mmCIF file of C-alpha atoms in Angstrom:
data_model
loop_
_atom_site.group_PDB
_atom_site.id
_atom_site.type_symbol
_atom_site.label_atom_id
_atom_site.label_comp_id
_atom_site.label_asym_id
_atom_site.label_seq_id
_atom_site.Cartn_x
_atom_site.Cartn_y
_atom_site.Cartn_z
ATOM 1 C CA UNK A 1 -39.918 29.116 60.460
ATOM 2 C CA UNK A 2 -40.944 25.916 62.710
ATOM 3 C CA UNK A 3 -41.152 28.130 65.807
ATOM 4 C CA UNK A 4 -37.252 28.832 65.053
ATOM 5 C CA UNK A 5 -34.919 32.176 64.774
ATOM 6 C CA UNK A 6 -33.249 32.572 61.922
ATOM 7 C CA UNK A 7 -29.604 31.842 61.465
ATOM 8 C CA UNK A 8 -28.534 35.358 59.257
ATOM 9 C CA UNK A 9 -30.440 37.800 58.452
ATOM 10 C CA UNK A 10 -29.376 39.923 55.130
ATOM 11 C CA UNK A 11 -31.312 44.019 54.985
ATOM 12 C CA UNK A 12 -30.586 46.323 52.704
ATOM 13 C CA UNK A 13 -29.466 48.878 55.539
ATOM 14 C CA UNK A 14 -32.506 49.965 56.938
ATOM 15 C CA UNK A 15 -32.389 51.691 60.315
ATOM 16 C CA UNK A 16 -36.189 50.672 61.678
ATOM 17 C CA UNK A 17 -35.584 47.383 60.559
ATOM 18 C CA UNK A 18 -32.021 46.628 62.160
ATOM 19 C CA UNK A 19 -33.794 48.230 65.436
ATOM 20 C CA UNK A 20 -36.856 45.782 65.134
ATOM 21 C CA UNK A 21 -34.278 42.759 64.314
ATOM 22 C CA UNK A 22 -31.796 43.245 67.637
ATOM 23 C CA UNK A 23 -34.976 43.437 70.032
ATOM 24 C CA UNK A 24 -36.979 40.727 68.061
ATOM 25 C CA UNK A 25 -33.762 38.394 67.119
ATOM 26 C CA UNK A 26 -30.837 39.336 69.079
ATOM 27 C CA UNK A 27 -28.870 36.495 68.186
ATOM 28 C CA UNK A 28 -28.703 36.377 64.702
ATOM 29 C CA UNK A 29 -26.348 37.662 63.140
ATOM 30 C CA UNK A 30 -27.323 40.312 61.293
ATOM 31 C CA UNK A 31 -25.878 42.068 57.424
ATOM 32 C CA UNK A 32 -26.349 44.550 54.880
ATOM 33 C CA UNK A 33 -26.206 44.092 51.278
ATOM 34 C CA UNK A 34 -23.057 44.622 49.981
ATOM 35 C CA UNK A 35 -24.578 46.041 47.014
ATOM 36 C CA UNK A 36 -26.304 48.665 49.148
ATOM 37 C CA UNK A 37 -23.169 49.678 50.848
ATOM 38 C CA UNK A 38 -21.292 49.651 47.461
ATOM 39 C CA UNK A 39 -23.862 52.828 45.963
ATOM 40 C CA UNK A 40 -23.287 54.522 49.051
ATOM 41 C CA UNK A 41 -19.766 54.299 48.832
ATOM 42 C CA UNK A 42 -19.498 56.314 45.451
ATOM 43 C CA UNK A 43 -22.372 58.648 46.392
ATOM 44 C CA UNK A 44 -19.946 59.579 49.846
ATOM 45 C CA UNK A 45 -16.712 59.135 47.946
ATOM 46 C CA UNK A 46 -15.769 60.467 45.755
ATOM 47 C CA UNK A 47 -12.803 59.150 42.884
ATOM 48 C CA UNK A 48 -12.692 55.769 41.490
ATOM 49 C CA UNK A 49 -9.540 54.586 43.001
ATOM 50 C CA UNK A 50 -10.975 55.882 47.014
ATOM 51 C CA UNK A 51 -14.622 53.669 46.115
ATOM 52 C CA UNK A 52 -12.211 50.575 45.167
ATOM 53 C CA UNK A 53 -10.253 50.884 48.309
ATOM 54 C CA UNK A 54 -13.623 50.901 50.383
ATOM 55 C CA UNK A 55 -14.891 48.385 48.107
ATOM 56 C CA UNK A 56 -11.857 45.273 48.910
ATOM 57 C CA UNK A 57 -13.292 46.082 52.839
ATOM 58 C CA UNK A 58 -16.571 44.859 51.624
ATOM 59 C CA UNK A 59 -15.929 42.096 49.948
ATOM 60 C CA UNK A 60 -12.453 40.868 50.144
ATOM 61 C CA UNK A 61 -11.490 38.343 53.065
ATOM 62 C CA UNK A 62 -9.752 40.269 55.785
ATOM 63 C CA UNK A 63 -7.733 38.887 58.844
ATOM 64 C CA UNK A 64 -9.891 40.404 62.027
ATOM 65 C CA UNK A 65 -6.337 41.298 63.823
ATOM 66 C CA UNK A 66 -5.437 43.155 60.722
ATOM 67 C CA UNK A 67 -8.515 44.630 59.738
ATOM 68 C CA UNK A 68 -7.862 48.274 61.949
ATOM 69 C CA UNK A 69 -3.704 48.388 60.065
ATOM 70 C CA UNK A 70 -4.827 48.552 56.761
ATOM 71 C CA UNK A 71 -8.336 50.925 58.028
ATOM 72 C CA UNK A 72 -6.168 53.252 58.595
ATOM 73 C CA UNK A 73 -3.447 52.724 56.205
ATOM 74 C CA UNK A 74 -6.604 53.114 53.879
ATOM 75 C CA UNK A 75 -7.778 56.119 55.149
ATOM 76 C CA UNK A 76 -4.489 58.384 55.292
ATOM 77 C CA UNK A 77 -4.067 57.126 51.667
ATOM 78 C CA UNK A 78 -6.611 58.631 50.384
ATOM 79 C CA UNK A 79 -7.203 61.411 53.064
ATOM 80 C CA UNK A 80 -10.199 60.297 54.033
ATOM 81 C CA UNK A 81 -10.150 61.068 57.855
ATOM 82 C CA UNK A 82 -13.124 64.217 57.593
ATOM 83 C CA UNK A 83 -15.830 61.748 55.511
ATOM 84 C CA UNK A 84 -18.147 61.763 58.251
ATOM 85 C CA UNK A 85 -20.505 59.084 55.886
ATOM 86 C CA UNK A 86 -16.675 57.224 55.838
ATOM 87 C CA UNK A 87 -16.818 57.408 59.861
ATOM 88 C CA UNK A 88 -19.782 56.276 60.206
ATOM 89 C CA UNK A 89 -19.644 53.121 58.305
ATOM 90 C CA UNK A 90 -16.498 51.801 59.949
ATOM 91 C CA UNK A 91 -18.794 52.220 64.066
ATOM 92 C CA UNK A 92 -21.032 49.946 61.671
ATOM 93 C CA UNK A 93 -18.445 47.677 60.359
ATOM 94 C CA UNK A 94 -19.779 44.545 62.242
ATOM 95 C CA UNK A 95 -22.562 44.880 59.693
ATOM 96 C CA UNK A 96 -21.138 45.082 55.991
ATOM 97 C CA UNK A 97 -17.517 43.472 56.499
ATOM 98 C CA UNK A 98 -17.075 40.598 55.376
ATOM 99 C CA UNK A 99 -14.114 40.190 57.978
ATOM 100 C CA UNK A 100 -16.613 39.985 60.454
ATOM 101 C CA UNK A 101 -19.266 37.495 58.675
ATOM 102 C CA UNK A 102 -16.801 34.505 58.584
ATOM 103 C CA UNK A 103 -18.556 32.009 60.069
ATOM 104 C CA UNK A 104 -21.913 32.741 60.256
ATOM 105 C CA UNK A 105 -23.695 30.992 58.151
ATOM 106 C CA UNK A 106 -25.474 33.428 54.520
ATOM 107 C CA UNK A 107 -24.946 30.587 52.070
ATOM 108 C CA UNK A 108 -22.874 32.559 49.662
ATOM 109 C CA UNK A 109 -24.998 35.121 49.572
ATOM 110 C CA UNK A 110 -23.726 38.378 49.882
ATOM 111 C CA UNK A 111 -26.368 40.182 48.490
ATOM 112 C CA UNK A 112 -29.834 40.875 48.720
ATOM 113 C CA UNK A 113 -30.290 38.687 45.569
ATOM 114 C CA UNK A 114 -33.938 40.627 44.998
ATOM 115 C CA UNK A 115 -35.559 41.156 42.054
ATOM 116 C CA UNK A 116 -34.483 39.973 38.689
ATOM 117 C CA UNK A 117 -31.296 37.852 40.617
ATOM 118 C CA UNK A 118 -33.918 36.327 42.515
ATOM 119 C CA UNK A 119 -36.268 36.071 39.180
ATOM 120 C CA UNK A 120 -33.117 34.501 37.412
ATOM 121 C CA UNK A 121 -32.568 31.943 40.796
ATOM 122 C CA UNK A 122 -36.207 30.673 40.708
ATOM 123 C CA UNK A 123 -36.958 30.356 36.881
ATOM 124 C CA UNK A 124 -33.205 27.865 36.860
ATOM 125 C CA UNK A 125 -33.753 25.931 39.289
ATOM 126 C CA UNK A 126 -35.637 22.997 37.305
ATOM 127 C CA UNK A 127 -33.256 22.767 35.383
ATOM 128 C CA UNK A 128 -30.634 22.513 38.040
ATOM 129 C CA UNK A 129 -32.773 20.202 39.393
ATOM 130 C CA UNK A 130 -33.392 17.826 36.341
ATOM 131 C CA UNK A 131 -28.894 18.365 35.901
ATOM 132 C CA UNK A 132 -28.774 16.386 39.023
ATOM 133 C CA UNK A 133 -30.754 14.326 39.062
ATOM 134 C CA UNK A 134 -29.859 13.361 34.756
ATOM 135 C CA UNK A 135 -25.803 14.048 34.713
ATOM 136 C CA UNK A 136 -23.018 12.308 35.270
ATOM 137 C CA UNK A 137 -20.628 14.767 35.486
ATOM 138 C CA UNK A 138 -17.089 13.947 34.172
ATOM 139 C CA UNK A 139 -14.293 12.609 37.508
ATOM 140 C CA UNK A 140 -10.938 15.205 36.090
ATOM 141 C CA UNK A 141 -9.638 16.682 39.720
ATOM 142 C CA UNK A 142 -6.409 13.856 41.265
ATOM 143 C CA UNK A 143 -8.813 12.789 44.091
ATOM 144 C CA UNK A 144 -11.066 10.785 42.158
ATOM 145 C CA UNK A 145 -12.690 9.221 45.090
ATOM 146 C CA UNK A 146 -13.278 11.693 46.867
ATOM 147 C CA UNK A 147 -15.515 13.778 43.769
ATOM 148 C CA UNK A 148 -17.068 11.318 42.474
ATOM 149 C CA UNK A 149 -18.683 10.894 46.240
ATOM 150 C CA UNK A 150 -19.900 14.438 45.962
ATOM 151 C CA UNK A 151 -21.483 13.562 42.947
ATOM 152 C CA UNK A 152 -23.684 10.852 43.984
ATOM 153 C CA UNK A 153 -24.691 13.085 47.277
ATOM 154 C CA UNK A 154 -24.027 17.176 46.162
ATOM 155 C CA UNK A 155 -26.856 19.381 43.627
ATOM 156 C CA UNK A 156 -24.839 19.859 40.230
ATOM 157 C CA UNK A 157 -24.232 23.260 40.598
ATOM 158 C CA UNK A 158 -22.879 22.806 45.050
ATOM 159 C CA UNK A 159 -20.537 19.645 43.489
ATOM 160 C CA UNK A 160 -19.735 22.221 41.063
ATOM 161 C CA UNK A 161 -18.015 24.076 43.679
ATOM 162 C CA UNK A 162 -17.313 21.185 46.021
ATOM 163 C CA UNK A 163 -15.058 20.346 42.832
ATOM 164 C CA UNK A 164 -13.566 24.273 42.795
ATOM 165 C CA UNK A 165 -11.902 23.136 46.261
ATOM 166 C CA UNK A 166 -10.378 19.809 45.311
ATOM 167 C CA UNK A 167 -8.712 21.297 42.610
ATOM 168 C CA UNK A 168 -7.489 24.218 45.141
ATOM 169 C CA UNK A 169 -6.108 21.293 47.483
ATOM 170 C CA UNK A 170 -3.184 20.859 45.127
ATOM 171 C CA UNK A 171 -1.686 24.143 45.861
ATOM 172 C CA UNK A 172 -1.149 23.592 49.692
ATOM 173 C CA UNK A 173 1.161 22.291 52.042
ATOM 174 C CA UNK A 174 1.664 21.491 55.419
ATOM 175 C CA UNK A 175 4.600 21.627 58.040
ATOM 176 C CA UNK A 176 4.716 18.700 60.246
ATOM 177 C CA UNK A 177 2.001 18.008 62.100
ATOM 178 C CA UNK A 178 1.300 18.054 66.325
ATOM 179 C CA UNK A 179 -0.203 15.317 67.533
ATOM 180 C CA UNK A 180 -2.544 15.770 70.895
ATOM 181 C CA UNK A 181 -3.921 11.961 71.474
ATOM 182 C CA UNK A 182 -6.821 12.298 68.501
ATOM 183 C CA UNK A 183 -6.513 15.843 66.987
ATOM 184 C CA UNK A 184 -4.132 17.383 64.874
ATOM 185 C CA UNK A 185 -3.630 20.392 63.745
ATOM 186 C CA UNK A 186 -1.815 20.376 60.388
ATOM 187 C CA UNK A 187 -0.680 24.376 59.917
ATOM 188 C CA UNK A 188 -1.324 24.759 55.652
ATOM 189 C CA UNK A 189 0.849 26.893 53.272
ATOM 190 C CA UNK A 190 1.171 27.791 49.739
ATOM 191 C CA UNK A 191 3.616 25.525 48.576
ATOM 192 C CA UNK A 192 5.525 28.535 46.828
ATOM 193 C CA UNK A 193 5.427 30.919 49.708
ATOM 194 C CA UNK A 194 5.994 29.148 52.337
ATOM 195 C CA UNK A 195 6.290 30.924 56.599
ATOM 196 C CA UNK A 196 4.155 33.825 53.483
ATOM 197 C CA UNK A 197 0.905 33.500 55.099
ATOM 198 C CA UNK A 198 -0.393 30.196 57.542
ATOM 199 C CA UNK A 199 -4.372 28.129 57.844
ATOM 200 C CA UNK A 200 -5.057 25.466 60.826
ATOM 201 C CA UNK A 201 -6.609 23.070 60.347
ATOM 202 C CA UNK A 202 -7.881 20.509 62.417
ATOM 203 C CA UNK A 203 -8.805 16.856 62.485
ATOM 204 C CA UNK A 204 -9.970 15.248 65.170
ATOM 205 C CA UNK A 205 -9.694 11.296 65.391
ATOM 206 C CA UNK A 206 -11.792 10.745 67.937
ATOM 207 C CA UNK A 207 -15.464 12.170 65.875
ATOM 208 C CA UNK A 208 -17.152 9.361 64.691
ATOM 209 C CA UNK A 209 -19.751 10.317 61.882
ATOM 210 C CA UNK A 210 -23.593 8.671 61.664
ATOM 211 C CA UNK A 211 -22.242 6.194 58.633
ATOM 212 C CA UNK A 212 -19.002 4.744 60.499
ATOM 213 C CA UNK A 213 -19.576 1.738 62.359
ATOM 214 C CA UNK A 214 -17.374 1.388 65.694
ATOM 215 C CA UNK A 215 -16.865 -2.428 67.029
ATOM 216 C CA UNK A 216 -15.169 -1.842 69.869
ATOM 217 C CA UNK A 217 -18.533 0.129 71.523
ATOM 218 C CA UNK A 218 -16.252 2.377 72.573
ATOM 219 C CA UNK A 219 -18.814 5.629 70.608
ATOM 220 C CA UNK A 220 -19.161 8.309 72.402
ATOM 221 C CA UNK A 221 -22.616 9.385 71.390
ATOM 222 C CA UNK A 222 -22.111 13.004 72.319
ATOM 223 C CA UNK A 223 -19.558 13.593 69.538
ATOM 224 C CA UNK A 224 -21.425 12.386 66.782
ATOM 225 C CA UNK A 225 -22.659 15.580 65.504
ATOM 226 C CA UNK A 226 -19.294 17.494 65.764
ATOM 227 C CA UNK A 227 -17.321 18.183 63.165
ATOM 228 C CA UNK A 228 -14.762 16.439 62.059
ATOM 229 C CA UNK A 229 -12.759 18.736 60.693
ATOM 230 C CA UNK A 230 -12.502 21.972 61.233
ATOM 231 C CA UNK A 231 -10.882 24.954 59.660
ATOM 232 C CA UNK A 232 -9.890 28.446 60.775
ATOM 233 C CA UNK A 233 -10.786 30.087 57.013
ATOM 234 C CA UNK A 234 -14.467 28.884 58.027
ATOM 235 C CA UNK A 235 -15.753 28.645 54.998
ATOM 236 C CA UNK A 236 -17.943 25.367 56.042
ATOM 237 C CA UNK A 237 -19.634 27.871 58.859
ATOM 238 C CA UNK A 238 -20.634 30.620 56.216
ATOM 239 C CA UNK A 239 -21.072 29.054 52.428
ATOM 240 C CA UNK A 240 -22.114 25.396 53.821
ATOM 241 C CA UNK A 241 -19.358 23.089 51.552
ATOM 242 C CA UNK A 242 -15.707 22.028 53.166
ATOM 243 C CA UNK A 243 -13.033 24.252 51.875
ATOM 244 C CA UNK A 244 -9.691 23.529 49.682
ATOM 245 C CA UNK A 245 -7.594 22.982 54.062
ATOM 246 C CA UNK A 246 -9.987 20.655 54.691
ATOM 247 C CA UNK A 247 -9.576 18.506 51.541
ATOM 248 C CA UNK A 248 -5.962 18.689 51.175
ATOM 249 C CA UNK A 249 -5.695 17.214 55.110
ATOM 250 C CA UNK A 250 -8.601 15.008 53.659
ATOM 251 C CA UNK A 251 -5.735 13.524 51.307
ATOM 252 C CA UNK A 252 -3.053 13.292 53.855
ATOM 253 C CA UNK A 253 -5.396 11.799 56.490
ATOM 254 C CA UNK A 254 -6.240 8.922 53.420
ATOM 255 C CA UNK A 255 -10.362 9.885 53.813
ATOM 256 C CA UNK A 256 -12.402 9.180 50.358
ATOM 257 C CA UNK A 257 -16.050 9.872 51.473
ATOM 258 C CA UNK A 258 -16.543 13.500 52.649
ATOM 259 C CA UNK A 259 -17.432 12.838 56.333
ATOM 260 C CA UNK A 260 -21.216 12.945 57.128
ATOM 261 C CA UNK A 261 -20.892 15.868 59.951
ATOM 262 C CA UNK A 262 -19.543 17.906 56.569
ATOM 263 C CA UNK A 263 -22.633 17.699 54.476
ATOM 264 C CA UNK A 264 -25.128 19.823 54.470
ATOM 265 C CA UNK A 265 -28.328 18.474 53.908
ATOM 266 C CA UNK A 266 -29.642 22.069 52.598
ATOM 267 C CA UNK A 267 -27.102 21.219 49.421
ATOM 268 C CA UNK A 268 -27.595 17.568 48.886
ATOM 269 C CA UNK A 269 -29.736 15.463 46.254
ATOM 270 C CA UNK A 270 -32.224 14.283 48.689
ATOM 271 C CA UNK A 271 -32.818 17.607 50.266
ATOM 272 C CA UNK A 272 -36.405 18.037 49.080
ATOM 273 C CA UNK A 273 -37.302 14.077 50.203
ATOM 274 C CA UNK A 274 -38.268 14.836 53.537
ATOM 275 C CA UNK A 275 -41.182 18.353 52.160
ATOM 276 C CA UNK A 276 -44.697 17.326 53.082
ATOM 277 C CA UNK A 277 -46.866 19.724 51.585
ATOM 278 C CA UNK A 278 -50.048 20.234 54.068
ATOM 279 C CA UNK A 279 -53.879 20.784 53.046
ATOM 280 C CA UNK A 280 -56.060 22.643 54.650
ATOM 281 C CA UNK A 281 -59.977 21.157 54.025
ATOM 282 C CA UNK A 282 -61.097 24.739 52.869
ATOM 283 C CA UNK A 283 -57.950 25.348 50.568
ATOM 284 C CA UNK A 284 -58.787 28.002 47.640
ATOM 285 C CA UNK A 285 -55.515 27.796 45.986
ATOM 286 C CA UNK A 286 -56.128 24.094 45.049
ATOM 287 C CA UNK A 287 -54.587 24.579 41.199
ATOM 288 C CA UNK A 288 -51.695 25.752 42.796
ATOM 289 C CA UNK A 289 -51.228 23.044 45.322
ATOM 290 C CA UNK A 290 -51.562 20.833 42.048
ATOM 291 C CA UNK A 291 -48.982 22.441 39.955
ATOM 292 C CA UNK A 292 -46.498 21.806 43.368
ATOM 293 C CA UNK A 293 -47.888 18.868 43.282
ATOM 294 C CA UNK A 294 -46.893 17.298 39.447
ATOM 295 C CA UNK A 295 -43.765 19.068 39.571
ATOM 296 C CA UNK A 296 -42.651 17.063 42.392
ATOM 297 C CA UNK A 297 -43.631 14.164 41.892
ATOM 298 C CA UNK A 298 -42.312 15.108 37.583
ATOM 299 C CA UNK A 299 -38.819 15.711 39.785
ATOM 300 C CA UNK A 300 -38.945 12.275 41.968
ATOM 301 C CA UNK A 301 -40.507 10.323 38.539
ATOM 302 C CA UNK A 302 -37.143 11.885 36.126
ATOM 303 C CA UNK A 303 -34.582 9.828 38.194
ATOM 304 C CA UNK A 304 -36.204 6.698 38.327
ATOM 305 C CA UNK A 305 -37.243 6.836 34.617
ATOM 306 C CA UNK A 306 -33.251 7.360 33.799
ATOM 307 C CA UNK A 307 -32.217 4.893 35.874
ATOM 308 C CA UNK A 308 -35.113 1.878 34.721
ATOM 309 C CA UNK A 309 -33.963 3.382 30.772
ATOM 310 C CA UNK A 310 -30.182 2.310 31.337
ATOM 311 C CA UNK A 311 -30.721 -1.847 31.024
ATOM 312 C CA UNK A 312 -33.850 -3.515 30.375
ATOM 313 C CA UNK A 313 -34.092 -5.206 33.246
ATOM 314 C CA UNK A 314 -35.229 -1.688 35.191
ATOM 315 C CA UNK A 315 -36.986 -0.853 32.064
ATOM 316 C CA UNK A 316 -39.554 -3.999 33.114
ATOM 317 C CA UNK A 317 -39.881 -3.620 36.441
ATOM 318 C CA UNK A 318 -40.671 0.313 36.156
ATOM 319 C CA UNK A 319 -43.301 -0.842 33.131
ATOM 320 C CA UNK A 320 -44.633 -3.157 35.762
ATOM 321 C CA UNK A 321 -44.726 -1.567 38.739
ATOM 322 C CA UNK A 322 -46.566 1.475 36.603
ATOM 323 C CA UNK A 323 -48.886 -1.085 35.906
ATOM 324 C CA UNK A 324 -49.752 -1.234 38.742
ATOM 325 C CA UNK A 325 -49.312 1.943 40.339
ATOM 326 C CA UNK A 326 -51.761 3.873 37.355
ATOM 327 C CA UNK A 327 -54.033 0.645 38.504
ATOM 328 C CA UNK A 328 -54.108 1.492 41.300
ATOM 329 C CA UNK A 329 -54.675 5.454 41.564
ATOM 330 C CA UNK A 330 -57.761 4.753 39.243
ATOM 331 C CA UNK A 331 -59.674 2.740 42.130
ATOM 332 C CA UNK A 332 -58.846 5.930 44.318
ATOM 333 C CA UNK A 333 -60.517 8.065 42.535
ATOM 334 C CA UNK A 334 -63.376 5.905 41.626
ATOM 335 C CA UNK A 335 -63.407 6.106 45.615
ATOM 336 C CA UNK A 336 -63.088 9.807 45.987
ATOM 337 C CA UNK A 337 -65.815 10.354 43.513
ATOM 338 C CA UNK A 338 -68.771 7.819 44.848
ATOM 339 C CA UNK A 339 -67.400 9.587 48.383
ATOM 340 C CA UNK A 340 -68.488 13.252 47.221
ATOM 341 C CA UNK A 341 -71.652 12.216 45.620
ATOM 342 C CA UNK A 342 -72.929 9.990 48.526
ATOM 343 C CA UNK A 343 -72.457 12.717 50.525
ATOM 344 C CA UNK A 344 -73.833 15.394 48.406
ATOM 345 C CA UNK A 345 -70.248 17.651 48.301
ATOM 346 C CA UNK A 346 -70.035 18.494 44.724
ATOM 347 C CA UNK A 347 -73.262 20.966 45.908
ATOM 348 C CA UNK A 348 -71.749 22.201 48.738
ATOM 349 C CA UNK A 349 -68.656 22.992 46.658
ATOM 350 C CA UNK A 350 -70.652 25.133 44.378
ATOM 351 C CA UNK A 351 -72.295 27.191 46.870
ATOM 352 C CA UNK A 352 -67.884 27.972 48.218
ATOM 353 C CA UNK A 353 -66.635 28.615 44.572
ATOM 354 C CA UNK A 354 -66.006 33.057 44.644
ATOM 355 C CA UNK A 355 -67.756 35.360 42.543
ATOM 356 C CA UNK A 356 -67.045 38.048 41.868
ATOM 357 C CA UNK A 357 -68.570 41.302 44.144
ATOM 358 C CA UNK A 358 -71.778 43.256 43.404
ATOM 359 C CA UNK A 359 -71.299 45.432 41.286
ATOM 360 C CA UNK A 360 -72.519 49.093 44.203
ATOM 361 C CA UNK A 361 -73.389 51.698 42.722
ATOM 362 C CA UNK A 362 -70.409 54.537 42.895
ATOM 363 C CA UNK A 363 -70.489 58.512 43.222
ATOM 364 C CA UNK A 364 -69.878 60.894 40.638
ATOM 365 C CA UNK A 365 -71.314 61.777 37.595
ATOM 366 C CA UNK A 366 -73.398 58.819 36.250
ATOM 367 C CA UNK A 367 -72.686 57.893 33.037
ATOM 368 C CA UNK A 368 -74.563 58.945 29.669
ATOM 369 C CA UNK A 369 -76.386 62.616 28.545
ATOM 370 C CA UNK A 370 -76.593 64.990 31.201
ATOM 371 C CA UNK A 371 -80.463 66.277 30.990
ATOM 372 C CA UNK A 372 -80.738 69.194 30.281
ATOM 373 C CA UNK A 373 -81.511 72.022 33.239
ATOM 374 C CA UNK A 374 -83.650 74.794 33.194
ATOM 375 C CA UNK A 375 -82.623 78.427 33.324
ATOM 376 C CA UNK A 376 -82.777 79.768 36.671
ATOM 377 C CA UNK A 377 -86.341 82.710 36.811
ATOM 378 C CA UNK A 378 -88.210 80.517 34.518
ATOM 379 C CA UNK A 379 -90.987 77.624 34.941
#
């Protein structure tokens, strides 16, 4: 992992694993898989209504200052005061409740997603990759500039999540903003239920993004990686995408592009551009490496071919460059073969081929008919 500690870890709740994580990664946010907590709740809490009430604390967003109040109300309503397992889970609430995972990056995951779910994601990877590089989504929201910018940088699946947040931003209105030089606080509320629940969004005008050029030279380089917007809901920290409250403020401030400081590179189309495959001289997995390299090149070529097919000039340009590449690769292949013949790498390679181990005589009854034995007392 590049000598870096993980930001967050999700496990099935194993106690030995928890102790190891606390010792090795003390600053890592450890969360218990929601699926395992639900399964244990069904086993220790009798009745679907009771287990459903407990389930809401696992997945619902509840303000931290109201968690204890809602918990005590649930305990009294369903008569769980003497339930040992429920009391034990309350002591461990920081490891499984959605409330206490707020602001910690889990990429939107609430379970370990093992087995079939993980295989499904892996099998759909190339489908999503192809859709990201070839499809041009239809812009339907009321903030066309922001949605168009999102479609150009994010993968198709993340773009769908972004459009949902953009569409949800229309549900909000705000009170008169509080201003202090370069810092502005917007207090948002649902337009049909003002004052019922508010969310604060802070907009920092003095935090300049990478792409913005400042002509007067007053740019403070210490602020270049700080977020231009921050929100109390902390969806950006938890999932890695701007929330609907941020998009509302972008609309009010007439921001037409998503600020660079709010974009997580892992969700962009260019996330794999810097990925390099490192090979060892004695690598025995050459076939797997070849497949991985082929997949990486295919993804790049799909995008190039799609763009080149749109115009005749692009088509002719790609044809010319492909002919040049074909001749260059043929020369590299010939040079590689000549070097192998000179250095005798073919013979050394053959001697390094792994074969089946030699058959060892096993214990037990030998295969074949059993030889007749001589009766006792007879020669």
